[in-house]
GROMACS .gro file of C-alpha atoms in nm:
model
  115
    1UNK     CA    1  13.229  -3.393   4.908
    2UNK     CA    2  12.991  -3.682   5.047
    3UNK     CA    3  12.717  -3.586   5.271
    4UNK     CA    4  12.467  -3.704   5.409
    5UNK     CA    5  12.127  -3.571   5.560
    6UNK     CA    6  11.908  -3.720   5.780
    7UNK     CA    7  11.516  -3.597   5.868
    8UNK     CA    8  11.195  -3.716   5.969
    9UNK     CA    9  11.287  -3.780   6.380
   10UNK     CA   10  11.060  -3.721   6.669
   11UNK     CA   11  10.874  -3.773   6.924
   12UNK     CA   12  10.566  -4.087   6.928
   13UNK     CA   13  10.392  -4.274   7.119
   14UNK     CA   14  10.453  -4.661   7.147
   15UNK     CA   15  10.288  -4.815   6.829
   16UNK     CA   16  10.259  -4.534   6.606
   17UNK     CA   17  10.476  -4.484   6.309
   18UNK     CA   18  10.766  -4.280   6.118
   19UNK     CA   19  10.951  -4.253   5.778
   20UNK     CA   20  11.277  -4.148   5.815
   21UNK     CA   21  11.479  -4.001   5.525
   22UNK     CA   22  11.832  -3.950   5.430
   23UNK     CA   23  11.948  -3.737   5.148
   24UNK     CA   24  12.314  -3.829   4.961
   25UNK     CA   25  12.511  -3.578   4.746
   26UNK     CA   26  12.844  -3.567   4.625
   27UNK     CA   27  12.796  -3.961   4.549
   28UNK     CA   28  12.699  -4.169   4.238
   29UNK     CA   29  12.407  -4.267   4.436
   30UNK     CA   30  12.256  -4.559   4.263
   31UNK     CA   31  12.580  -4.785   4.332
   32UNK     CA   32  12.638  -4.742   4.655
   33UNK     CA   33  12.518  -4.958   4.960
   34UNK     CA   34  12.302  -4.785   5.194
   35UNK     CA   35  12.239  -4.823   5.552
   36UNK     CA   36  12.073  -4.721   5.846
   37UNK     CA   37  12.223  -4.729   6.214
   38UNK     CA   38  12.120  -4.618   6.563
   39UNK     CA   39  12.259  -4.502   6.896
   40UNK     CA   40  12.068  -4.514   7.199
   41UNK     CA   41  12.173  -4.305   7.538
   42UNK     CA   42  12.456  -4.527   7.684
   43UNK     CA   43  12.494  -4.758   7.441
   44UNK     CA   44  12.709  -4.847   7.100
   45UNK     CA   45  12.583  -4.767   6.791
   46UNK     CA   46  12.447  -5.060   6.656
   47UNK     CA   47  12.318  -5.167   6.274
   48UNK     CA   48  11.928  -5.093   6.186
   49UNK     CA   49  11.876  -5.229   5.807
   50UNK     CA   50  12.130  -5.221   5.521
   51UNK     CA   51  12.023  -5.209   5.150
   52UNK     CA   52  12.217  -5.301   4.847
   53UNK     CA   53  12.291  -5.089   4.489
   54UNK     CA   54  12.009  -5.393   4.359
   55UNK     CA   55  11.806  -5.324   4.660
   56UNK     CA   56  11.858  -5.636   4.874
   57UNK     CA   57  11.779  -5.572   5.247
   58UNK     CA   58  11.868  -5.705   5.580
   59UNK     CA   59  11.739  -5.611   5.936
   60UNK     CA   60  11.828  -5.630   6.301
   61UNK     CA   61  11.680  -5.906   6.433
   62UNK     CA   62  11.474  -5.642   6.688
   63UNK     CA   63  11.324  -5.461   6.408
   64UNK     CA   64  11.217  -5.716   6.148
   65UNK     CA   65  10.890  -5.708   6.080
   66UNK     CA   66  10.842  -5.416   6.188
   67UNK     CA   67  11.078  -5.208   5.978
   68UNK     CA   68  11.107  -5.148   5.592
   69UNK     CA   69  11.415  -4.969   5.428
   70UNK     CA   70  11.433  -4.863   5.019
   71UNK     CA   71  11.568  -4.631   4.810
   72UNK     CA   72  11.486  -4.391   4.541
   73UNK     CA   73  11.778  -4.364   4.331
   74UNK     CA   74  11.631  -4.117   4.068
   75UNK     CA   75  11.609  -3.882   4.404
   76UNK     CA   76  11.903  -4.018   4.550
   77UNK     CA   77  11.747  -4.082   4.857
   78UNK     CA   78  11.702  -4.390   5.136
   79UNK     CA   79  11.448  -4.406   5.342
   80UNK     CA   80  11.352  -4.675   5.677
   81UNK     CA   81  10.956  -4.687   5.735
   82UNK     CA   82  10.927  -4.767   6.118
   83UNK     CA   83  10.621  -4.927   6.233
   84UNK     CA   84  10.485  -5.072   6.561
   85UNK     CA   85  10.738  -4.830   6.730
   86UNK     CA   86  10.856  -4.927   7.057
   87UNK     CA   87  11.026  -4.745   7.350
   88UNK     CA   88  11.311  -4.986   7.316
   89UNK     CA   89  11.368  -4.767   6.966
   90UNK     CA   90  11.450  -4.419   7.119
   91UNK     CA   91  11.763  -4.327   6.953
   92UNK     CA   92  11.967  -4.120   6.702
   93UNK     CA   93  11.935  -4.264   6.354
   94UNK     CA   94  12.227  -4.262   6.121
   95UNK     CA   95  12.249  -4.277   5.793
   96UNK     CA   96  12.558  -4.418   5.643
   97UNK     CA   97  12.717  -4.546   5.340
   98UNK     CA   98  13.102  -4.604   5.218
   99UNK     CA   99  13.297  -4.414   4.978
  100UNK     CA  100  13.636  -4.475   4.911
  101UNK     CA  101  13.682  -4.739   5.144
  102UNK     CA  102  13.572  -4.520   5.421
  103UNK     CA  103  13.227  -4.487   5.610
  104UNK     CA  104  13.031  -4.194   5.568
  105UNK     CA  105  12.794  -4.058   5.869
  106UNK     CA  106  12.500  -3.849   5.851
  107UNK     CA  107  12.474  -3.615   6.169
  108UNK     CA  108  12.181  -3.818   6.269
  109UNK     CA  109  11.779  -3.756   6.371
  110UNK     CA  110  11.657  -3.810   6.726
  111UNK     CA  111  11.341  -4.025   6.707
  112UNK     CA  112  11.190  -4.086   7.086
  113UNK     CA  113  10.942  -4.337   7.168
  114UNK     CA  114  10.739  -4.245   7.463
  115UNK     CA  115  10.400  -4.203   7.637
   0.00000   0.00000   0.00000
């Protein structure tokens, strides 16, 4: 079975920083695309960053720059530094991948942005 863990949510002020981390069993890890999502309140879930088995990346326009994703594949793990965090990035973070044809959803880790 494929699953998917998310941690490292919570609450910060505007500016300050998190790593978030997502843990994959039940997957040959190291050939898999990996990506990151969010869902703010009231609105669709939209993509973060994506990163490929050879560890290309690509970003949301609203978080490059500001944003790094990678992966460990000896731990089997992806990860999405967030830096320069801004109220506007209050949401749940997914992590996802696809198996089989199908996506795969973490159950997601609250990060809130706030004074």
């Amino acid at each position: 079975q494929v699953r998917l863990v998310e941690s490292g949510g919570g609450l910060v002020q505007p500016g300050e920083s998190l790593r978030l981390s997502c843990s994959a069993s039940g997957i040959n890890f190291k050939i898999h695309p990996m990506a990151w999502y969010r869902q703010a309140p009231g609105k669709e879930r939209e993509s973060v960053a994506n990163i490929s088995s050879s560890g290309s990346t690509n970003y949301a326009e609203s978080v490059k720059g500001r944003f790094t994703i990678s992966r460990d594949n000896a731990w089997n793990r992806v990860y999405v530094q967030m830096n320069m965090l801004k109220p506007e990035d209050t949401a749940v973070y997914y992590c996802n991948t696809i198996y089989r044809g199908a996506n795969v959803w973490g159950k997601g880790t609250l990060v809130t942005v706030s004074s």
